[in-house]
Amino acid sequence: MSGKLLNKVSKLTAQFEKYEIKGYIVPSYDEFRNEYVPSHLQRLSWLTGFTGSNGILILNKEQLFFMTDSRYTIQAKTELSNKFQILDMTDANSWARVFSSFKEGEYIGYDPMIESISTFARYHRLCKAHSVKLKPINENLVDLIWVEKLIPNKKGLLKLSIKEAGESSDNKIALAIKNMNNNSDYLLVNNLSLICWLLNIRGNDIKNTPLILGYLVICRNGKCYLFSDSIKDPLENVQIFSLSNIRDFFINLIISGAIIEAGSDISIWFKEIAQEALKVVENTLQLTKATKNTTEIANIKRAHFEDGVALCKFIIWLAENFNSTDEIAASEQLLYFRKQSDIFIEPSFDTISAFGSNGAIIHYKPSKETNQIITNNNLYLLDSGGQYKFGTTDVTRTFCFGKATAEQKKHYTLVLKGMMRLSMLKFPLGTNGAQLDSLARLDLWMQGLDYPHSTGHGVGYFLSVHEGPQSISKLGTIAMAPCMVLSNEPGYYKEGEYGIRIENLMLVKESKTKGFLEFETLTMAPIMKNLVDLKLLNEVEKNWLDNYNMTVFNKVGKILGSTQRNKLQTICDY
Ligand SMILES: [Mn+2]
């Protein structure tokens, strides 16, 4: 263990006596539980050097237990010193090993603002099974030793007009109040996407996602209180307080006898203060946010068009530059093309630019150590997206600039068939994501193949690229509803050799057939035909593919001009 790390860990454990604890929990997530954690709240990463997105350190004075999932176990072994015991968090034995290392009656400290009601319940269960106790510590023990922490300077807030949001914030707040339980006085909103959606604002606190960090409290009488350090100018009808004031404000509400409702991902701190005065409710606003209004849909389509232009330019560039470019340079070139759009803001996630065997690593992100030249002797997988004013995109294409093997073509075609089946599907009202999920896998399943991720996720409106509650996955219990946006992204991964994924975003809409729904494809980027084994496609599938590519060539071609358009068509068709 490096001296610096040892120093941090010993500073952390040196505080244990003062708080009368024998251990402490340091997770990768923060109190806001967003997919991306801002750098100043990446406590686990600062403490250990781990750069993955999912990890929990539970330490005592003798041992450092590092829990992560199978995506990150190899990475954790490289990034962390051998002083850490790296364990799989999905394995019950790992947890048993951690908690049995404490003696009966010993206390493990945790930050009650960071743990949600549900994560706390899990720790509570585990501790009880091993006769260990949990102790809330209101000061975060990592923050107390992180003296050089830099809290980023907040850049401006974007306020969306009704013309840009399609619905006033007042109407959304009124709906939130209408949805409240009869005996609730306040609604506490901790989901950052929901706060931005309700107030028609977008922020700059989190990479790849235009959110602000904060809490929103809505009173039944219509008054709104926003706790955030990111707001400089006043907001109409909203009283603004500093983020740190949420605790005192909440305590005062409880003292006044108020009943407050919140979602189950609220921090356990609130529940411990409020006890019965905090009611955990299911949040129906997420479902309202997921069904986009006509303004949002029009803007989302515009964002997809702009994104398609950038991707088409990129495909032409790549066809001329493979063999002399690498994964990192290619993703920078794609960003350069996206930036040519007036409405582009930033990438919606870290680009997965993966050549050959790197493509089989599903959450791959190229680094200096792994960077590969993109040559013509294997497949190149590119999964990327943008945040636009207004709309969020996410698209994956798989390329081959040489001669693909028969096996690669077969796998590519099976993936494509699943993707096209959903694109063309007509399904009855009430159909949920789990039912759709298996339809995208059908062709792979018939060959004894599968992919270890879900088929699709919801996508926000210039918000999170991964947005619930709807999904196309084995656990997708939410029924599809008109105006939802979802991804359609089956894949196939051959470890150590190559990866294939084809992804479009789709809009749910009513079918002409009464009582049925269907999808409209939003993504505007051609699908490579040179990887298709035409023998495996039927006439309907061939037509869909040709029509889709032709629509893209015609629409995007107007911007590219006829020379570039023809080049693009040749690249995609050969
Ligand atoms: Mn996606």
Coordinates of C-alpha atoms and ligand atoms in Angstrom, one line a residue:
M1 CA 0.0 0.0 0.0
S2 CA 1.4 3.4 -1.0
G3 CA 2.4 5.7 1.9
K4 CA -0.2 8.2 0.9
L5 CA -3.1 5.7 0.9
L6 CA -1.9 4.2 4.2
N7 CA -1.9 7.7 5.6
K8 CA -5.5 8.4 4.5
V9 CA -6.8 5.1 5.8
S10 CA -5.0 5.5 9.1
K11 CA -6.4 9.0 9.4
L12 CA -9.9 7.6 8.9
T13 CA -9.5 4.8 11.4
A14 CA -7.9 7.2 13.9
Q15 CA -11.3 8.8 14.3
F16 CA -12.9 5.5 15.4
E17 CA -12.3 5.9 19.1
K18 CA -13.9 9.3 19.3
Y19 CA -17.1 8.0 17.7
E20 CA -16.9 4.6 19.6
I21 CA -17.0 2.5 16.4
K22 CA -14.9 -0.4 15.3
G23 CA -15.6 -0.1 11.5
Y24 CA -17.0 2.3 8.9
I25 CA -18.8 2.1 5.5
V26 CA -17.5 4.2 2.6
P27 CA -19.7 3.6 -0.6
S28 CA -19.1 5.0 -4.1
Y29 CA -22.6 6.6 -4.2
D30 CA -23.5 9.9 -2.7
E31 CA -26.7 11.2 -1.0
F32 CA -28.2 12.1 -4.4
R33 CA -27.9 8.6 -5.7
N34 CA -27.5 9.8 -9.3
E35 CA -25.7 7.5 -11.8
Y36 CA -22.8 10.0 -11.9
V37 CA -21.2 11.3 -8.8
P38 CA -19.6 14.7 -8.9
S39 CA -15.9 14.7 -8.2
H40 CA -16.1 16.4 -4.8
L41 CA -18.4 13.6 -3.6
Q42 CA -16.3 10.7 -4.9
R43 CA -15.1 9.8 -1.4
L44 CA -14.4 6.2 -2.1
S45 CA -12.3 7.1 -5.2
W46 CA -10.3 9.7 -3.2
L47 CA -9.7 7.3 -0.3
T48 CA -8.7 4.2 -2.3
G49 CA -7.8 5.2 -5.9
F50 CA -10.6 3.0 -7.4
T51 CA -12.1 4.7 -10.5
G52 CA -15.0 2.3 -11.2
S53 CA -18.6 3.4 -10.6
N54 CA -19.7 0.8 -8.1
G55 CA -17.9 -0.1 -4.9
I56 CA -18.3 -0.2 -1.1
L57 CA -15.4 -0.2 1.3
I58 CA -16.0 -1.6 4.8
L59 CA -13.0 -1.3 7.0
N60 CA -11.9 -1.9 10.5
K61 CA -8.4 -1.3 12.0
E62 CA -7.1 -4.6 10.7
Q63 CA -8.8 -5.2 7.4
L64 CA -10.0 -3.4 4.2
F65 CA -12.9 -5.2 2.5
F66 CA -13.6 -3.8 -0.9
M67 CA -17.0 -4.9 -2.4
T68 CA -17.7 -4.5 -6.1
D69 CA -19.6 -6.2 -8.9
S70 CA -18.2 -8.5 -11.6
R71 CA -17.7 -5.6 -14.1
Y72 CA -15.0 -4.1 -11.8
T73 CA -13.3 -7.0 -9.9
I74 CA -10.4 -7.1 -12.4
Q75 CA -10.1 -3.3 -12.4
A76 CA -10.2 -3.2 -8.5
K77 CA -7.3 -5.7 -8.4
T78 CA -5.2 -3.5 -10.6
E79 CA -6.1 -0.2 -9.0
L80 CA -6.1 -1.2 -5.4
S81 CA -3.1 -2.4 -3.4
N82 CA -3.0 -6.0 -2.1
K83 CA -4.0 -4.8 1.4
F84 CA -7.6 -4.7 0.1
Q85 CA -9.6 -7.9 0.0
I86 CA -11.6 -7.6 -3.1
L87 CA -15.0 -9.3 -2.9
D88 CA -18.0 -9.7 -5.2
M89 CA -20.9 -7.8 -3.7
T90 CA -23.5 -10.0 -5.4
D91 CA -22.3 -13.0 -3.4
A92 CA -23.9 -13.4 0.0
N93 CA -20.7 -15.1 1.3
S94 CA -18.7 -11.9 0.8
W95 CA -21.0 -10.0 3.1
A96 CA -20.9 -12.8 5.7
R97 CA -17.1 -12.6 5.6
V98 CA -17.1 -8.8 6.2
F99 CA -19.6 -8.8 9.0
S100 CA -18.2 -11.9 10.7
S101 CA -14.8 -10.0 11.0
F102 CA -16.4 -7.9 13.7
K103 CA -17.0 -9.1 17.3
E104 CA -20.4 -9.4 18.8
G105 CA -21.9 -6.0 19.9
E106 CA -19.3 -3.9 18.1
Y107 CA -20.5 -0.8 16.2
I108 CA -19.9 -0.1 12.5
G109 CA -20.4 3.6 11.6
Y110 CA -22.2 4.9 8.6
D111 CA -23.3 8.3 7.1
P112 CA -27.1 8.4 7.4
M113 CA -27.3 11.1 4.7
I114 CA -25.6 8.8 2.2
E115 CA -27.5 5.5 2.9
S116 CA -31.0 5.3 1.6
I117 CA -33.8 3.6 3.5
S118 CA -33.3 0.5 1.4
T119 CA -29.5 0.3 1.6
F120 CA -29.7 0.9 5.3
A121 CA -32.3 -2.0 5.6
R122 CA -29.8 -4.3 3.9
Y123 CA -26.9 -3.4 6.3
H124 CA -29.3 -3.7 9.2
R125 CA -30.3 -7.2 8.2
L126 CA -26.6 -8.3 7.8
C127 CA -25.5 -6.7 11.0
K128 CA -28.3 -8.4 12.9
A129 CA -27.4 -11.8 11.5
H130 CA -23.8 -11.3 12.9
S131 CA -24.8 -9.6 16.1
V132 CA -23.0 -6.4 15.1
K133 CA -24.5 -2.9 15.5
L134 CA -24.8 0.0 13.2
K135 CA -24.2 3.6 14.4
P136 CA -25.2 6.7 12.4
I137 CA -22.4 9.3 12.4
N138 CA -23.7 12.7 11.2
E139 CA -20.3 14.1 10.2
N140 CA -18.9 12.2 7.2
L141 CA -15.6 10.8 8.4
V142 CA -14.0 10.9 4.9
D143 CA -14.9 14.6 4.5
L144 CA -13.3 15.3 7.9
I145 CA -9.9 14.2 6.6
W146 CA -10.3 15.3 3.0
V147 CA -8.9 18.7 3.6
E148 CA -7.8 19.6 0.1
K149 CA -11.2 18.8 -1.4
L150 CA -12.2 21.3 -4.1
I151 CA -15.8 22.1 -4.4
P152 CA -16.3 23.1 -8.1
N153 CA -17.3 26.5 -9.1
K154 CA -20.9 26.4 -10.3
K155 CA -21.6 27.6 -13.8
G156 CA -24.9 29.2 -14.8
L157 CA -28.3 27.7 -14.6
L158 CA -30.5 27.2 -17.6
K159 CA -34.2 28.1 -17.2
L160 CA -36.5 26.5 -19.8
S161 CA -39.4 28.6 -21.1
I162 CA -42.8 27.1 -21.6
K163 CA -42.0 27.0 -25.3
E164 CA -38.9 24.9 -24.5
A165 CA -40.4 22.7 -21.8
G166 CA -43.9 22.3 -23.3
E167 CA -45.5 22.7 -19.8
S168 CA -45.1 25.3 -17.1
S169 CA -43.4 24.5 -13.8
D170 CA -46.6 25.7 -12.0
N171 CA -48.6 23.0 -13.8
K172 CA -46.1 20.3 -12.9
I173 CA -46.0 21.4 -9.2
A174 CA -49.8 21.5 -9.2
L175 CA -49.8 17.9 -10.5
A176 CA -47.3 16.9 -7.8
I177 CA -49.6 18.3 -5.1
K178 CA -52.6 16.6 -6.7
N179 CA -50.8 13.2 -6.5
M180 CA -49.9 13.7 -2.8
N181 CA -51.7 11.5 -0.2
N182 CA -54.6 13.2 1.5
N183 CA -52.9 13.4 4.9
S184 CA -49.5 14.6 3.7
D185 CA -48.5 18.2 4.2
Y186 CA -45.3 18.2 2.2
L187 CA -43.6 16.3 -0.6
L188 CA -39.8 15.9 -0.3
V189 CA -38.1 15.4 -3.7
N190 CA -34.6 14.1 -3.7
N191 CA -34.4 12.8 -7.3
L192 CA -32.3 15.3 -9.2
S193 CA -33.8 14.7 -12.6
L194 CA -37.3 15.1 -11.1
I195 CA -36.3 18.4 -9.4
C196 CA -35.0 19.8 -12.7
W197 CA -38.1 18.5 -14.6
L198 CA -40.5 20.0 -12.0
L199 CA -38.8 23.4 -12.0
N200 CA -38.0 23.6 -15.7
I201 CA -34.3 24.1 -15.0
R202 CA -31.1 22.4 -16.0
G203 CA -27.8 22.7 -14.1
N204 CA -24.2 22.0 -14.4
D205 CA -23.2 20.1 -11.3
I206 CA -22.8 16.6 -12.8
K207 CA -20.7 15.5 -15.8
N208 CA -22.7 14.3 -18.8
T209 CA -26.1 15.2 -17.2
P210 CA -27.5 18.7 -16.8
L211 CA -28.6 18.5 -13.1
I212 CA -28.3 20.5 -10.0
L213 CA -27.5 19.0 -6.6
G214 CA -30.2 19.7 -4.1
Y215 CA -33.5 18.9 -2.5
L216 CA -37.0 20.3 -3.3
V217 CA -39.7 20.5 -0.7
I218 CA -43.2 21.2 -2.0
C219 CA -45.9 22.3 0.5
R220 CA -49.6 21.4 -0.1
N221 CA -50.4 25.1 -0.3
G222 CA -48.2 25.4 -3.4
K223 CA -45.1 26.9 -1.8
C224 CA -41.8 25.4 -3.0
Y225 CA -38.4 25.4 -1.1
L226 CA -35.3 24.5 -3.0
F227 CA -32.1 23.6 -1.1
S228 CA -29.2 24.0 -3.5
D229 CA -25.9 25.9 -3.8
S230 CA -26.2 26.0 -7.6
I231 CA -28.8 28.7 -7.9
K232 CA -27.5 32.3 -8.2
D233 CA -30.5 34.1 -9.6
P234 CA -34.0 34.0 -8.1
L235 CA -36.5 31.4 -9.4
E236 CA -40.2 32.3 -9.8
N237 CA -42.4 31.0 -7.0
V238 CA -39.5 29.1 -5.3
Q239 CA -37.7 30.1 -2.1
I240 CA -34.0 29.2 -2.3
F241 CA -31.8 28.1 0.6
S242 CA -28.3 26.7 0.9
L243 CA -28.0 22.9 0.6
S244 CA -26.8 22.6 4.1
N245 CA -30.0 24.1 5.4
I246 CA -32.1 21.1 4.5
R247 CA -31.4 19.4 7.8
D248 CA -32.6 22.2 10.1
F249 CA -35.6 23.0 7.8
F250 CA -36.7 19.3 7.9
I251 CA -36.2 19.1 11.7
N252 CA -38.4 22.2 12.1
L253 CA -41.1 20.7 9.8
I254 CA -41.2 17.6 12.0
I255 CA -41.3 19.6 15.2
S256 CA -44.3 21.5 13.7
G257 CA -46.1 18.2 13.4
A258 CA -46.1 18.1 9.6
I259 CA -46.5 14.8 7.7
I260 CA -44.0 14.5 4.8
E261 CA -43.9 12.0 2.0
A262 CA -40.9 10.9 -0.1
G263 CA -39.7 8.1 -2.3
S264 CA -38.0 5.0 -0.9
D265 CA -34.6 6.2 -2.1
I266 CA -34.6 9.0 0.4
S267 CA -31.7 9.0 2.9
I268 CA -32.3 7.1 6.1
W269 CA -31.3 10.3 8.0
F270 CA -34.8 11.8 7.1
K271 CA -36.6 8.6 8.3
E272 CA -34.6 8.5 11.6
I273 CA -35.5 12.1 12.3
A274 CA -39.2 11.9 11.3
Q275 CA -40.0 8.3 12.2
E276 CA -43.8 7.9 11.5
A277 CA -44.1 11.5 10.2
L278 CA -42.2 10.4 7.0
K279 CA -44.4 8.4 4.7
V280 CA -42.6 6.4 1.9
V281 CA -44.7 6.6 -1.3
E282 CA -44.4 5.4 -4.8
N283 CA -43.6 8.3 -7.0
T284 CA -46.0 8.6 -10.0
L285 CA -44.3 11.8 -11.2
Q286 CA -41.5 9.7 -12.7
L287 CA -44.0 8.1 -15.0
T288 CA -45.4 11.5 -16.0
K289 CA -41.9 12.7 -16.7
A290 CA -41.2 9.6 -18.8
T291 CA -44.1 10.3 -21.2
K292 CA -42.9 13.2 -23.2
N293 CA -45.1 16.1 -24.3
T294 CA -45.4 17.3 -27.9
T295 CA -42.8 20.1 -27.5
E296 CA -40.4 17.6 -25.9
I297 CA -40.9 15.1 -28.7
A298 CA -40.4 17.7 -31.4
N299 CA -37.1 18.9 -29.8
I300 CA -35.9 15.3 -29.2
K301 CA -36.4 14.6 -32.9
R302 CA -34.3 17.7 -33.8
A303 CA -31.6 16.5 -31.4
H304 CA -31.6 13.1 -33.1
F305 CA -31.3 14.7 -36.5
E306 CA -28.3 16.8 -35.4
D307 CA -26.7 13.8 -33.8
G308 CA -27.3 11.8 -36.9
V309 CA -25.5 14.4 -39.0
A310 CA -22.5 14.2 -36.7
L311 CA -22.4 10.4 -36.8
C312 CA -22.7 10.4 -40.6
K313 CA -19.8 12.8 -40.9
F314 CA -17.9 10.5 -38.5
I315 CA -18.6 7.4 -40.5
I316 CA -17.3 9.0 -43.7
W317 CA -14.2 10.2 -41.8
L318 CA -13.6 6.8 -40.2
A319 CA -13.9 5.0 -43.6
E320 CA -11.0 7.2 -44.8
N321 CA -8.9 7.0 -41.6
F322 CA -9.0 3.5 -40.2
N323 CA -5.5 2.0 -39.8
S324 CA -4.3 5.5 -38.8
T325 CA -6.6 6.3 -35.9
D326 CA -7.1 4.7 -32.5
E327 CA -10.0 4.4 -30.1
I328 CA -9.3 7.6 -28.3
A329 CA -8.6 9.7 -31.4
A330 CA -11.8 8.4 -33.0
S331 CA -14.0 9.3 -30.0
E332 CA -12.4 12.8 -30.0
Q333 CA -13.1 13.1 -33.7
L334 CA -16.8 12.2 -33.1
L335 CA -17.0 14.8 -30.4
Y336 CA -15.5 17.4 -32.8
F337 CA -18.4 16.6 -35.3
R338 CA -21.0 16.8 -32.5
K339 CA -19.7 20.2 -31.5
Q340 CA -20.4 21.5 -35.0
S341 CA -24.1 21.5 -34.0
D342 CA -25.3 24.8 -32.4
I343 CA -27.5 23.0 -29.9
F344 CA -24.9 20.4 -28.7
I345 CA -23.8 20.8 -25.1
E346 CA -21.8 17.8 -24.0
P347 CA -21.6 14.0 -24.3
S348 CA -24.4 12.2 -22.5
F349 CA -21.9 9.5 -21.2
D350 CA -18.3 8.5 -21.7
T351 CA -18.0 7.2 -25.2
I352 CA -17.4 3.5 -25.6
S353 CA -15.0 3.4 -28.5
A354 CA -13.8 -0.3 -28.6
F355 CA -11.9 -2.2 -31.2
G356 CA -11.6 -5.9 -31.4
S357 CA -11.5 -7.7 -28.1
N358 CA -12.1 -4.4 -26.2
G359 CA -15.6 -4.5 -27.7
A360 CA -16.4 -7.5 -25.6
I361 CA -15.9 -5.5 -22.5
I362 CA -19.4 -4.1 -22.1
H363 CA -18.6 -0.9 -20.1
Y364 CA -15.3 -0.3 -21.8
K365 CA -13.8 3.1 -21.9
P366 CA -10.5 3.5 -23.8
S367 CA -7.5 4.5 -21.7
K368 CA -3.8 5.1 -22.7
E369 CA -3.0 1.5 -21.6
T370 CA -5.8 -0.2 -23.5
N371 CA -6.0 2.1 -26.6
Q372 CA -6.1 0.1 -29.8
I373 CA -5.5 1.2 -33.5
I374 CA -8.7 0.7 -35.5
T375 CA -7.7 -1.6 -38.3
N376 CA -9.6 -3.5 -40.9
N377 CA -9.1 -6.9 -39.4
N378 CA -11.8 -6.9 -36.6
L379 CA -15.0 -5.2 -35.5
Y380 CA -15.2 -1.7 -34.1
L381 CA -18.0 -0.9 -31.6
L382 CA -19.0 2.7 -31.0
D383 CA -21.6 3.6 -28.3
S384 CA -22.0 7.3 -27.7
G385 CA -24.5 10.1 -27.2
G386 CA -25.0 13.8 -26.7
Q387 CA -26.9 16.3 -24.6
Y388 CA -28.5 18.8 -26.8
K389 CA -30.7 21.9 -26.2
F390 CA -33.1 20.0 -26.1
G391 CA -32.8 16.3 -26.2
T392 CA -30.6 13.4 -25.1
T393 CA -29.2 10.9 -27.5
D394 CA -27.6 7.4 -27.2
V395 CA -26.6 5.4 -30.2
T396 CA -24.4 2.3 -30.9
R397 CA -23.1 1.1 -34.2
T398 CA -20.7 -1.7 -35.0
F399 CA -18.3 -1.4 -38.0
C400 CA -15.9 -3.5 -40.0
F401 CA -13.7 -2.0 -42.6
G402 CA -12.2 -5.2 -43.9
K403 CA -13.7 -8.6 -44.5
A404 CA -15.7 -9.9 -41.5
T405 CA -15.6 -13.6 -40.8
A406 CA -18.7 -15.7 -41.4
E407 CA -19.2 -16.1 -37.7
Q408 CA -19.0 -12.3 -37.1
K409 CA -21.6 -11.8 -39.8
K410 CA -23.9 -14.4 -38.3
H411 CA -23.7 -12.9 -34.9
Y412 CA -24.2 -9.3 -36.2
T413 CA -27.2 -10.4 -38.2
L414 CA -28.8 -12.2 -35.2
V415 CA -28.4 -9.1 -33.1
L416 CA -29.8 -6.9 -35.9
K417 CA -32.8 -9.2 -36.3
G418 CA -33.7 -8.8 -32.6
M419 CA -33.2 -5.0 -32.9
M420 CA -35.4 -4.9 -36.0
R421 CA -38.1 -7.1 -34.4
L422 CA -38.7 -4.5 -31.7
S423 CA -38.5 -1.6 -34.2
M424 CA -41.3 -3.2 -36.3
L425 CA -43.3 -4.7 -33.5
K426 CA -47.0 -4.0 -32.8
F427 CA -48.0 -4.9 -29.3
P428 CA -51.2 -4.7 -27.2
L429 CA -51.7 -1.9 -24.6
G430 CA -50.4 -3.1 -21.2
T431 CA -47.3 -4.9 -22.6
N432 CA -44.4 -4.4 -20.3
G433 CA -40.6 -4.3 -20.8
A434 CA -40.0 -7.8 -19.7
Q435 CA -42.3 -9.2 -22.4
L436 CA -40.5 -7.1 -25.1
D437 CA -37.0 -8.0 -23.8
S438 CA -37.2 -11.7 -24.8
L439 CA -38.4 -10.7 -28.3
A440 CA -35.1 -8.9 -28.9
R441 CA -33.2 -12.0 -27.8
L442 CA -35.2 -14.6 -29.7
D443 CA -32.8 -15.1 -32.7
L444 CA -29.8 -15.3 -30.4
W445 CA -31.5 -17.7 -28.0
M446 CA -32.4 -20.0 -30.9
Q447 CA -28.6 -20.4 -31.6
G448 CA -27.8 -20.8 -27.9
L449 CA -26.5 -17.3 -27.5
D450 CA -27.5 -14.3 -25.3
Y451 CA -26.2 -10.9 -24.0
P452 CA -25.6 -10.1 -20.3
H453 CA -27.4 -6.7 -20.2
S454 CA -30.9 -5.4 -20.6
T455 CA -32.3 -4.6 -24.0
G456 CA -33.3 -1.0 -23.4
H457 CA -33.6 1.8 -20.9
G458 CA -35.7 5.0 -20.7
V459 CA -34.0 8.3 -21.8
G460 CA -34.6 11.8 -20.4
Y461 CA -35.4 15.1 -22.1
F462 CA -32.0 16.9 -21.9
L463 CA -31.7 15.0 -18.6
S464 CA -30.3 11.6 -17.7
V465 CA -29.4 9.2 -20.5
H466 CA -30.6 6.4 -18.3
E467 CA -34.0 7.2 -16.9
G468 CA -36.7 5.1 -15.3
P469 CA -39.2 3.8 -14.5
Q470 CA -39.7 2.1 -17.8
S471 CA -37.1 -0.3 -19.3
I472 CA -36.9 -3.3 -21.7
S473 CA -35.4 -5.8 -19.4
K474 CA -36.1 -9.0 -17.5
L475 CA -37.3 -6.9 -14.6
G476 CA -39.2 -4.5 -16.7
T477 CA -42.6 -4.4 -15.0
I478 CA -43.7 -1.0 -16.2
A479 CA -46.2 -1.1 -19.2
M480 CA -45.2 0.8 -22.3
A481 CA -47.2 4.0 -22.8
P482 CA -47.4 6.4 -25.7
C483 CA -44.7 9.1 -25.8
M484 CA -42.1 7.2 -23.7
V485 CA -38.6 7.1 -25.1
L486 CA -36.6 3.9 -24.8
S487 CA -33.4 2.4 -26.2
N488 CA -33.3 -0.8 -28.2
E489 CA -29.8 -2.2 -27.9
P490 CA -29.3 -6.0 -28.2
G491 CA -25.7 -7.2 -28.5
Y492 CA -23.4 -10.1 -28.6
Y493 CA -20.0 -10.4 -27.0
K494 CA -17.3 -13.0 -27.7
E495 CA -14.8 -12.6 -24.9
G496 CA -11.3 -11.9 -26.0
E497 CA -12.4 -11.5 -29.6
Y498 CA -15.0 -8.9 -30.4
G499 CA -18.3 -7.2 -29.4
I500 CA -21.4 -6.4 -31.3
R501 CA -24.2 -4.0 -30.4
I502 CA -26.7 -2.0 -32.5
E503 CA -28.7 0.6 -30.6
N504 CA -31.5 3.0 -31.7
L505 CA -33.7 5.1 -29.5
M506 CA -37.4 4.7 -30.1
L507 CA -40.6 6.6 -29.3
V508 CA -43.7 4.6 -28.2
K509 CA -46.8 5.7 -30.1
E510 CA -50.3 4.4 -30.8
S511 CA -50.7 2.0 -33.6
K512 CA -53.3 2.4 -36.3
T513 CA -54.6 -0.9 -34.9
K514 CA -56.9 -0.1 -32.1
G515 CA -55.6 -1.1 -28.7
F516 CA -52.1 -1.6 -29.9
L517 CA -48.8 0.4 -29.6
E518 CA -45.7 0.5 -31.8
F519 CA -42.3 2.2 -31.9
E520 CA -41.1 5.0 -34.0
T521 CA -37.3 5.0 -34.5
L522 CA -35.7 8.3 -33.5
T523 CA -32.0 7.6 -34.2
M524 CA -30.8 8.9 -37.5
A525 CA -27.6 6.9 -38.3
P526 CA -27.1 4.3 -41.0
I527 CA -26.7 0.6 -40.1
M528 CA -23.7 -1.1 -41.7
K529 CA -24.9 -3.7 -44.3
N530 CA -21.5 -5.2 -45.0
L531 CA -21.7 -7.1 -41.7
V532 CA -25.1 -8.6 -42.6
D533 CA -25.5 -12.2 -43.7
L534 CA -28.4 -11.6 -46.1
K535 CA -29.3 -15.3 -46.1
L536 CA -30.5 -14.9 -42.5
L537 CA -32.9 -12.0 -43.2
N538 CA -36.4 -12.4 -44.6
E539 CA -37.9 -9.9 -47.1
V540 CA -39.7 -7.8 -44.4
E541 CA -36.4 -7.4 -42.5
K542 CA -34.4 -6.6 -45.7
N543 CA -37.0 -3.9 -46.6
W544 CA -37.0 -2.4 -43.1
L545 CA -33.2 -2.1 -43.2
D546 CA -33.1 -0.6 -46.7
N547 CA -35.9 1.8 -45.9
Y548 CA -34.3 2.9 -42.6
N549 CA -30.9 3.5 -44.2
M550 CA -32.5 5.3 -47.2
T551 CA -34.5 7.6 -44.8
V552 CA -31.2 8.5 -43.1
F553 CA -29.4 9.1 -46.4
N554 CA -32.2 11.3 -47.7
K555 CA -32.7 13.4 -44.5
V556 CA -29.0 13.8 -43.4
G557 CA -27.9 14.0 -47.1
K558 CA -29.6 17.4 -47.4
I559 CA -27.0 18.7 -44.9
L560 CA -24.0 16.7 -46.2
G561 CA -24.4 17.5 -49.8
S562 CA -24.6 15.0 -52.7
T563 CA -20.9 14.1 -52.8
Q564 CA -20.7 13.2 -49.1
R565 CA -24.1 11.6 -49.2
N566 CA -23.0 9.2 -52.0
K567 CA -19.8 8.4 -50.2
L568 CA -21.8 7.6 -47.1
Q569 CA -24.2 5.3 -49.0
T570 CA -21.3 3.5 -50.6
I571 CA -19.6 2.9 -47.2
C572 CA -22.8 1.6 -45.6
D573 CA -23.9 -0.5 -48.5
Y574 CA -20.8 -2.4 -49.6
Ligands
MN1 MN -28.0 3.0 -24.3

